[in-house]
Tab-separated table of C-alpha atoms in Angstrom:
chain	number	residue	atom	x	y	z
I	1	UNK	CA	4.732	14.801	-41.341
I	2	UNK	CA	5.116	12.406	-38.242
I	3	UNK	CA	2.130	12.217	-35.702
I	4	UNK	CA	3.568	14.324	-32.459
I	5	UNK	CA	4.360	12.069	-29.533
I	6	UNK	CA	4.332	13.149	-25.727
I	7	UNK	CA	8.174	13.625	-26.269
I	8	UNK	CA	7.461	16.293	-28.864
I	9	UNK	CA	4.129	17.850	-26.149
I	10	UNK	CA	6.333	17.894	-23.734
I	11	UNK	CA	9.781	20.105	-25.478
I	12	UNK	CA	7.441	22.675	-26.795
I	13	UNK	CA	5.770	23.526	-23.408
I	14	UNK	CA	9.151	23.063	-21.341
I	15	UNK	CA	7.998	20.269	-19.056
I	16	UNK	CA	9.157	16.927	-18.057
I	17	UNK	CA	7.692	13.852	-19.697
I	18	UNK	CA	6.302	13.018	-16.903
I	19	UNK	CA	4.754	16.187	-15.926
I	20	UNK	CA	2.669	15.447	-19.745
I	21	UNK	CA	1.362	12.255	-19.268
I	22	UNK	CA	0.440	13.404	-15.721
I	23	UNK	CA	-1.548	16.067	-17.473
I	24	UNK	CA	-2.984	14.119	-20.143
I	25	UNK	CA	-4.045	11.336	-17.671
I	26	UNK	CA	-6.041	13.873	-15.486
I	27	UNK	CA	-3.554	13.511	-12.305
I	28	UNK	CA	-5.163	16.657	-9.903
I	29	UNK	CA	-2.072	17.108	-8.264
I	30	UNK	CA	-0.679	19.238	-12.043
I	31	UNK	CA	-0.592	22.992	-11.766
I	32	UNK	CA	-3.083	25.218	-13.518
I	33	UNK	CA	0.445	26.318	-15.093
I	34	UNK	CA	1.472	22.823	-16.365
I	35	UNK	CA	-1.664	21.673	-17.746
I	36	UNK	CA	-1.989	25.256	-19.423
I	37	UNK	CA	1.273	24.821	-20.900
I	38	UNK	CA	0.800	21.017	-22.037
I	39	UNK	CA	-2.680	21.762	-23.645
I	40	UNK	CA	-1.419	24.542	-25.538
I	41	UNK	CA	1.421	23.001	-26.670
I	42	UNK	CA	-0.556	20.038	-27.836
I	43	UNK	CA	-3.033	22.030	-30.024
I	44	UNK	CA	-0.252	24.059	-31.451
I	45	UNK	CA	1.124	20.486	-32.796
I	46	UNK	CA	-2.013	18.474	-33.472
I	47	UNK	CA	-1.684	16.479	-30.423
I	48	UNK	CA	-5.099	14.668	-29.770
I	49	UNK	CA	-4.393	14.863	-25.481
I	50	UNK	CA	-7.903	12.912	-24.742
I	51	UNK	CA	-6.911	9.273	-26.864
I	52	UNK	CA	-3.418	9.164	-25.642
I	53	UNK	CA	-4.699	9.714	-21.868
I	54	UNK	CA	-6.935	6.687	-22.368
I	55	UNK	CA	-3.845	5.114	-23.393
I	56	UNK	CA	-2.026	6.055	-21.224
I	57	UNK	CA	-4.592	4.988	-18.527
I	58	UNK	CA	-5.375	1.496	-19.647
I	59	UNK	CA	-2.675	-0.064	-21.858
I	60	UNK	CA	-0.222	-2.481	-20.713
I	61	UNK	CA	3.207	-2.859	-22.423
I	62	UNK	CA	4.205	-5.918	-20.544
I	63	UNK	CA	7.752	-3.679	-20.795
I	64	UNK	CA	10.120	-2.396	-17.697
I	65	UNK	CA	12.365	0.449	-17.572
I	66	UNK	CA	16.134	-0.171	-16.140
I	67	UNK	CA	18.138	2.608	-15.179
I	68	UNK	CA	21.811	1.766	-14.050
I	69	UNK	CA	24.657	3.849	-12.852
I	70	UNK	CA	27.429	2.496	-14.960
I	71	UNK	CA	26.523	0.025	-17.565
I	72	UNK	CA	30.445	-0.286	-17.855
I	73	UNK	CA	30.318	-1.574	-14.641
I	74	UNK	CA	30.233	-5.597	-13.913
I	75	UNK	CA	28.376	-5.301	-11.473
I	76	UNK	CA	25.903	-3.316	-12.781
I	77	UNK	CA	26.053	-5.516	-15.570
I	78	UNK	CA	25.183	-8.068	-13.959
I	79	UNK	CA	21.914	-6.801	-12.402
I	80	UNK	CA	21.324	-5.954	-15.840
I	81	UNK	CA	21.998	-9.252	-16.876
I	82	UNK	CA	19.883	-10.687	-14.183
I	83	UNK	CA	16.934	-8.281	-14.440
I	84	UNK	CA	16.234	-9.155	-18.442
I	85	UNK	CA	16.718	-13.041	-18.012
I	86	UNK	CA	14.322	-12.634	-14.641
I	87	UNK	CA	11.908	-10.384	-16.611
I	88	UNK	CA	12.150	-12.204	-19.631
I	89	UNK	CA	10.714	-15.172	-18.097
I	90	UNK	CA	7.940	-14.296	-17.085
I	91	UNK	CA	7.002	-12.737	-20.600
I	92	UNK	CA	8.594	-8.683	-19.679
I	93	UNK	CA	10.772	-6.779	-21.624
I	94	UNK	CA	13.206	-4.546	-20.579
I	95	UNK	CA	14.707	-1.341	-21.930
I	96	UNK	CA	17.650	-0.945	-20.506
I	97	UNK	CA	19.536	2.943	-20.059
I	98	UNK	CA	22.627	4.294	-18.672
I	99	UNK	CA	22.645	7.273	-16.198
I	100	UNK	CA	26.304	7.311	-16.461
I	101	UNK	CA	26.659	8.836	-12.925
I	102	UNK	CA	24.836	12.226	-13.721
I	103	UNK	CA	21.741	13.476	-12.975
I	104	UNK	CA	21.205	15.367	-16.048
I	105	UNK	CA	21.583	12.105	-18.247
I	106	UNK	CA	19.289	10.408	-15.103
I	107	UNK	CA	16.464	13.057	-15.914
I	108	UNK	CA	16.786	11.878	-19.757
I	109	UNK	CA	16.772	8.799	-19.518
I	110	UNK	CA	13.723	8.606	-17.290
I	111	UNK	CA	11.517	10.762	-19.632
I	112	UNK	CA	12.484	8.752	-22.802
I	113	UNK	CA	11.191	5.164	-20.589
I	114	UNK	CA	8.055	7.370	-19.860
I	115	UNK	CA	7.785	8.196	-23.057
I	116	UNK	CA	7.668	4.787	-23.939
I	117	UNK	CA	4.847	3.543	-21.226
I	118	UNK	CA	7.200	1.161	-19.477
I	119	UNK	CA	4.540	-0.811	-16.846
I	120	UNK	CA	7.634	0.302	-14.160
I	121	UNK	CA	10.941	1.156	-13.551
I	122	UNK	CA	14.162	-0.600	-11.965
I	123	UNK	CA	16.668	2.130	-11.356
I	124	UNK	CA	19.723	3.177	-9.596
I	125	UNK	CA	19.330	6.462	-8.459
I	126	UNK	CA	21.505	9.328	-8.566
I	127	UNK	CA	21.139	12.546	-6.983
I	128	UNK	CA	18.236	13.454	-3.997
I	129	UNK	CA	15.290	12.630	-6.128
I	130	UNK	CA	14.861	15.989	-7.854
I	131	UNK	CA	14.465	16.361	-11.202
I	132	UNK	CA	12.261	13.851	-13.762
I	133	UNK	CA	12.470	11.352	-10.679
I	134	UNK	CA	10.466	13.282	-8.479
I	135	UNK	CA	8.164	13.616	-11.482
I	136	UNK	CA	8.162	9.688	-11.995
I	137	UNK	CA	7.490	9.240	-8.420
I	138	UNK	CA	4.294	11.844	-8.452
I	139	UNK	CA	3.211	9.832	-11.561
I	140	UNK	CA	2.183	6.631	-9.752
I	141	UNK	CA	4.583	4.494	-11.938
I	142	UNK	CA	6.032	1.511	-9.794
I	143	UNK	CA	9.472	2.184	-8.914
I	144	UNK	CA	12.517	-0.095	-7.288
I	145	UNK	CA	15.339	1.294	-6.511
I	146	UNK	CA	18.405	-1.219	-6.761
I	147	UNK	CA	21.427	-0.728	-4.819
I	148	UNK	CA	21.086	3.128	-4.242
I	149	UNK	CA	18.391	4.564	-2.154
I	150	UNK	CA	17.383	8.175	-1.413
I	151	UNK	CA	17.111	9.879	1.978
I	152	UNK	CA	13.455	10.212	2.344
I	153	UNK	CA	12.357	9.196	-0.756
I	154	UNK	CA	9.822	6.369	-0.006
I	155	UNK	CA	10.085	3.733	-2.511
I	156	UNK	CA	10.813	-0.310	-2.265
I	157	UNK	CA	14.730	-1.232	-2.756
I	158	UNK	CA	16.982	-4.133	-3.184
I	159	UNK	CA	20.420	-2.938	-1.346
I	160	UNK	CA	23.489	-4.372	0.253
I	161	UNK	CA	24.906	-3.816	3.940
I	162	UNK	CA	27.924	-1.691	3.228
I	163	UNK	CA	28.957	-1.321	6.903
I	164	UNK	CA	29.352	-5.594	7.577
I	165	UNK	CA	31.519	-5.994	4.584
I	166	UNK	CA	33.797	-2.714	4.967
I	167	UNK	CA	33.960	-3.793	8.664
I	168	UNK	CA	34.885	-7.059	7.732
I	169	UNK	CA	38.027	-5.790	5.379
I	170	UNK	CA	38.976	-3.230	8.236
I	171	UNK	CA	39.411	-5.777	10.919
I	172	UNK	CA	40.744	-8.117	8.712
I	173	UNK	CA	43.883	-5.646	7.153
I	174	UNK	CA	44.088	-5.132	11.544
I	175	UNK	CA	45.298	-8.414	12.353
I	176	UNK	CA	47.394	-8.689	9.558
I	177	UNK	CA	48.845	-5.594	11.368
I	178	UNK	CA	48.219	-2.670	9.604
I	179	UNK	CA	47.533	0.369	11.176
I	180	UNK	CA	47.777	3.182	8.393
I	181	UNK	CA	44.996	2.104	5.703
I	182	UNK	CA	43.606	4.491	3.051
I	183	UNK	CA	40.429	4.093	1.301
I	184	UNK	CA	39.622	5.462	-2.038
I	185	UNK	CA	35.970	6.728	-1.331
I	186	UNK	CA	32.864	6.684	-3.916
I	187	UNK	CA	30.977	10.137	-4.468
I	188	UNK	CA	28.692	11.324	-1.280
I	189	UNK	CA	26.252	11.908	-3.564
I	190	UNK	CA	25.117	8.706	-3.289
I	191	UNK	CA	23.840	6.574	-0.363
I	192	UNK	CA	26.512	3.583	-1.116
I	193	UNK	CA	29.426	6.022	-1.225
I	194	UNK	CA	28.088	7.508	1.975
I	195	UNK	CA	27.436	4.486	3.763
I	196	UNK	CA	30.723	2.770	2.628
I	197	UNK	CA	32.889	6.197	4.105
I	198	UNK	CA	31.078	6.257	7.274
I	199	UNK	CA	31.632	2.459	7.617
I	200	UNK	CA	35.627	2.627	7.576
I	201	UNK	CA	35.501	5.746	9.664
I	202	UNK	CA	33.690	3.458	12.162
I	203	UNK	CA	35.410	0.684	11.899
I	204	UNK	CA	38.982	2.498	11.466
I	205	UNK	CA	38.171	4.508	15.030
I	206	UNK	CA	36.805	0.833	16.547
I	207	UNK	CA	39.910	-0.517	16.033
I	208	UNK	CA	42.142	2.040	17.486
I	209	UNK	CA	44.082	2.160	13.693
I	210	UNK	CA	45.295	5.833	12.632
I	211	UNK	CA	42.484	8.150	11.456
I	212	UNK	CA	44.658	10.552	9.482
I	213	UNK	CA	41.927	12.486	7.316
I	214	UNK	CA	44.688	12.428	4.669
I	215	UNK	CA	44.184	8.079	4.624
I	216	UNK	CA	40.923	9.108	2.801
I	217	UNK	CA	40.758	10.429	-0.755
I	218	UNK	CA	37.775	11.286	-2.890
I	219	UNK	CA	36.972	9.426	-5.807
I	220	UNK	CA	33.684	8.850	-8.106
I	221	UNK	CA	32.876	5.685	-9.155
I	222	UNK	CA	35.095	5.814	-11.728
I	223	UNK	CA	38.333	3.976	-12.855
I	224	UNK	CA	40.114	7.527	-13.299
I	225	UNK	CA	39.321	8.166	-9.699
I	226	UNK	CA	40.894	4.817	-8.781
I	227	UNK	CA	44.660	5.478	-10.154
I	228	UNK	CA	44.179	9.233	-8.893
I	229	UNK	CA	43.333	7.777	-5.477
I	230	UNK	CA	46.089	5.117	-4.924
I	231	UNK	CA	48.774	7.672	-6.429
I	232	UNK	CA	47.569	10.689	-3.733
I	233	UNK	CA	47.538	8.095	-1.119
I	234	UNK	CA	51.170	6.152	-1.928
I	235	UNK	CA	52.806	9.779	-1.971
I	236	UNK	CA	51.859	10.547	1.297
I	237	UNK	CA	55.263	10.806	3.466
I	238	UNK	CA	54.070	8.530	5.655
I	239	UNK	CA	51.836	6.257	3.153
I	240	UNK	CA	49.004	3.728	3.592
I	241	UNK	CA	50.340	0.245	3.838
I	242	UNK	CA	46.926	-1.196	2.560
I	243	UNK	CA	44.399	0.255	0.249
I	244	UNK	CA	40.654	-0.403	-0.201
I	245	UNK	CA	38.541	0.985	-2.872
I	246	UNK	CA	34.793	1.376	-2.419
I	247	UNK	CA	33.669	0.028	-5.854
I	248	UNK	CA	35.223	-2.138	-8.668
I	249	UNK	CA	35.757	0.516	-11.224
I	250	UNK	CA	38.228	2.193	-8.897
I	251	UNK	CA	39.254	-1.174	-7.509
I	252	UNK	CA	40.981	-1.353	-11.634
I	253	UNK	CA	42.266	2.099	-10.931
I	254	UNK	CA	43.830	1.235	-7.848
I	255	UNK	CA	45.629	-2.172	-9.164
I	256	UNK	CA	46.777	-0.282	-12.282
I	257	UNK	CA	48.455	2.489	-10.562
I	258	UNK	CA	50.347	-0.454	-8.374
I	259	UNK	CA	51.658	-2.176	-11.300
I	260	UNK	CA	52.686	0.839	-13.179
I	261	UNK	CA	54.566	1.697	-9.926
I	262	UNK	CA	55.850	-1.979	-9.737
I	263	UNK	CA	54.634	-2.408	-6.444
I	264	UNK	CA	53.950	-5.628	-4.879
I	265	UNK	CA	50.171	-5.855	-4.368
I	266	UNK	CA	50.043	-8.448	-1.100
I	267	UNK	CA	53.793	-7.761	-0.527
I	268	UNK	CA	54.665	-4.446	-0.013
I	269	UNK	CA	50.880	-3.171	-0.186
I	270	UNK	CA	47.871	-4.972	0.612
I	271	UNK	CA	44.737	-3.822	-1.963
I	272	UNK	CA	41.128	-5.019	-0.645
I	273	UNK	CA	38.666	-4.103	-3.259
I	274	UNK	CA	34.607	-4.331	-3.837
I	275	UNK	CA	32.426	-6.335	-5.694
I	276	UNK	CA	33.522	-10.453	-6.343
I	277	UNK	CA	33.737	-9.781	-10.189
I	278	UNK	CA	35.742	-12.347	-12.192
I	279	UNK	CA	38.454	-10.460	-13.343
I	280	UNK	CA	39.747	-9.857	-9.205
I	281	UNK	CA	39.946	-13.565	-9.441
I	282	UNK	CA	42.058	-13.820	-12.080
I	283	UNK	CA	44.663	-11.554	-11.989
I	284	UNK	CA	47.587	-11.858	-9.639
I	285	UNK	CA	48.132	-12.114	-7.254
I	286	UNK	CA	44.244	-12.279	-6.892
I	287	UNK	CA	42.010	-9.638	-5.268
I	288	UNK	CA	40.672	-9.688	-1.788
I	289	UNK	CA	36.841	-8.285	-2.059
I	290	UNK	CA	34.156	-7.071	-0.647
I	291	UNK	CA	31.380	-9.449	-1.805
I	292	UNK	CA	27.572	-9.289	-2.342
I	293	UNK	CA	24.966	-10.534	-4.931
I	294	UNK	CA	24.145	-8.438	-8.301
I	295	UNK	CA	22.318	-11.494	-9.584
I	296	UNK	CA	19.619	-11.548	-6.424
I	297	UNK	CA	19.871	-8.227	-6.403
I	298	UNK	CA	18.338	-8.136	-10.136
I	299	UNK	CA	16.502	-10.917	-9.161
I	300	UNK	CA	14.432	-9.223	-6.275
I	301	UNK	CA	14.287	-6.121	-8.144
I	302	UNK	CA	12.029	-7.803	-10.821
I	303	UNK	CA	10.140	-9.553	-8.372
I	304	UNK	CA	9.087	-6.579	-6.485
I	305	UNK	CA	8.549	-4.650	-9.885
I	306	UNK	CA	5.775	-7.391	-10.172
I	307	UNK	CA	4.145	-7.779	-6.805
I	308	UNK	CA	3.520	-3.775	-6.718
I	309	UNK	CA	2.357	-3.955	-10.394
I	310	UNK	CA	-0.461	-6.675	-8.962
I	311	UNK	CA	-1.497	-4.605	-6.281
I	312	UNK	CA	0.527	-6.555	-3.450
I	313	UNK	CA	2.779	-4.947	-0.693
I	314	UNK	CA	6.243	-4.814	-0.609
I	315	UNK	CA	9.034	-5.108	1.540
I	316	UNK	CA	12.755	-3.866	0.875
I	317	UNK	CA	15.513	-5.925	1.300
I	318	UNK	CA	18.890	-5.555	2.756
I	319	UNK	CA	21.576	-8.992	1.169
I	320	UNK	CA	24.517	-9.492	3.233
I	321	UNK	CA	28.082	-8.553	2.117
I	322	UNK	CA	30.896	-10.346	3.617
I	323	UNK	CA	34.765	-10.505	2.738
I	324	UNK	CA	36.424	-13.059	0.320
I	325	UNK	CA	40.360	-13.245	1.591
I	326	UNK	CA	42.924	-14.060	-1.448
I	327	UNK	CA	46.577	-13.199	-1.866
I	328	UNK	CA	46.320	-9.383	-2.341
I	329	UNK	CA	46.286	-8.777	1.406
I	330	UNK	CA	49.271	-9.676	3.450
I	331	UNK	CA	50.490	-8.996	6.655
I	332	UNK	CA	52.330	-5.185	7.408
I	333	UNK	CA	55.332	-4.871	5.994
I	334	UNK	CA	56.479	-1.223	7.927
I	335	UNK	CA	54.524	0.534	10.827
I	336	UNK	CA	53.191	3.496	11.123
């Protein structure tokens, strides 16, 4: 039979696995409830609570924990990218894990890298910090958030400014003389998706352009939500005569639901997307974007992963975003 590991503690009393090793490394601020439940659970199984809090305590795995949104995302792939070849030269690995956009896969993925002692974690967070998060952040265990950050939730991050590059795309699609723009919108969950929204809303009313609540549909990150987005918006009886999309999964979306209409993107739409991946560069006619950097992103991440595991204060960081023109926006083919 298999020696039980905190994994195993911490199914059979209930508890995170981060509420366990909190437990087992003598952490006051546990309930009399938890620690009840974690001891008992370990003597049911043979769990030997005092060795592995010494471990747990003292041992260094020279490993980091990465947590990303959409790991089918470039540009989550390349922090990914970024954060292992950073990491790996200075002698840390990396496990790397995919919230997929949920919480509930968040929560899992963050007990399996405690599980595994990672020195710290690098992670894009979803959801208000509830859940194993919360219990990572009680733990001690150096966290950086990378992209995302969480209303009150006090922890260094590497982000971009959303509201300079959405500005940007607004005032340029303006003096190309649009006035009716939609925007497919990421989920509100999320501080990007929030930010971005609030951006074009600003920017949109600064402007004096039409702020029809019907220019703005709902979408999640996801390419699904891009080809849902453009289709709602292009129906409209009066429609959008440019689009933006607030990430580069439904920047696809939006480009895919063009062509299978056999509209012409930069001709009789304009189509401004996010994120200066490769493939907006190569298609045609090719994408205007919303640019900032997923390699220093990755790159800072790592670095501040390191200062707070020496003991030395960090700073966040905010990298600027700015907008790359190409032939996808053109001027206004029909007013409002």
């Amino acid at each position: 039979m298999s020696t039980p590991t905190i994994r195993d503690v911490a199914a059979r009393a209930g508890v995170s696995v981060a509420t366990v090793s909190r437990v087992l490394s003598e952490d006051p601020r546990t309930s009399a409830s938890s620690r009840e439940k974690v001891f008992a659970a370990a003597a049911e199984m043979g769990f030997r609570p005092n060795a592995q809090a010494r471990s747990l305590r003292r041992t260094r795995t020279d490993t980091i924990g990465v947590l990303l949104s959409d790991v089918r995302n470039p540009f989550f792939a390349e922090i990914a990218h970024t954060v292992a070849q950073t990491a790996l030269a200075s002698d840390i690995a990396t496990l790397l894990c995919n919230a997929d956009e949920s919480t509930e896969q968040q929560d899992h993925a963050l007990d399996l890298l405690v599980s595994q002692r990672v020195d710290g974690i690098i992670v894009t967070p979803q959801g208000d910090g509830s859940g194993s998060l919360r219990d990572v952040l009680k733990l001690g265990l150096p966290v950086v958030f990378v992209d995302r950050v969480i209303d009150g939730v006090d922890v260094p991050s590497v982000t971009s400014d959303n509201r300079s590059g959405v500005t940007a795309a607004v005032e340029h699609l303006a003096a190309l003389g649009h006035r009716r723009i939609g925007f497919v919108a990421g989920p509100q969950e999320t501080s990007t998706g929030r930010e971005r929204l609030v951006a074009y809303r600003e920017a949109i009313a600064a402007a004096g352009l039409d702020s029809d609540p019907a220019l703005v549909y709902q979408g999640d990150f996801r390419v699904a939500s891009g080809v849902a987005g453009a289709r709602a918006l292009l129906d409209l009886d009066d429609a959008p005569t440019a689009l933006v999309a607030a990430d580069s999964l439904m920047t696809f979306g939006v480009l895919q639901e063009c062509q299978d209409r056999g509209v012409r993107i930069g001709d009789e739409v304009s189509v401004i997307g996010y994120d200066d991946i490769d493939s907006f560069r190569l298609v045609n006619p090719p994408v205007t974007v919303i640019a900032h950097d997923p390699a220093r992103m990755g790159a800072l991440a790592v670095a501040m992963i390191r200062d707070l595991l020496a003991g030395e204060p960090v700073t966040s960081a905010v990298l600027a975003s700015n907008l790359v023109e190409r032939a996808s926006t053109g001027p206004a083919r029909r007013s409002a």
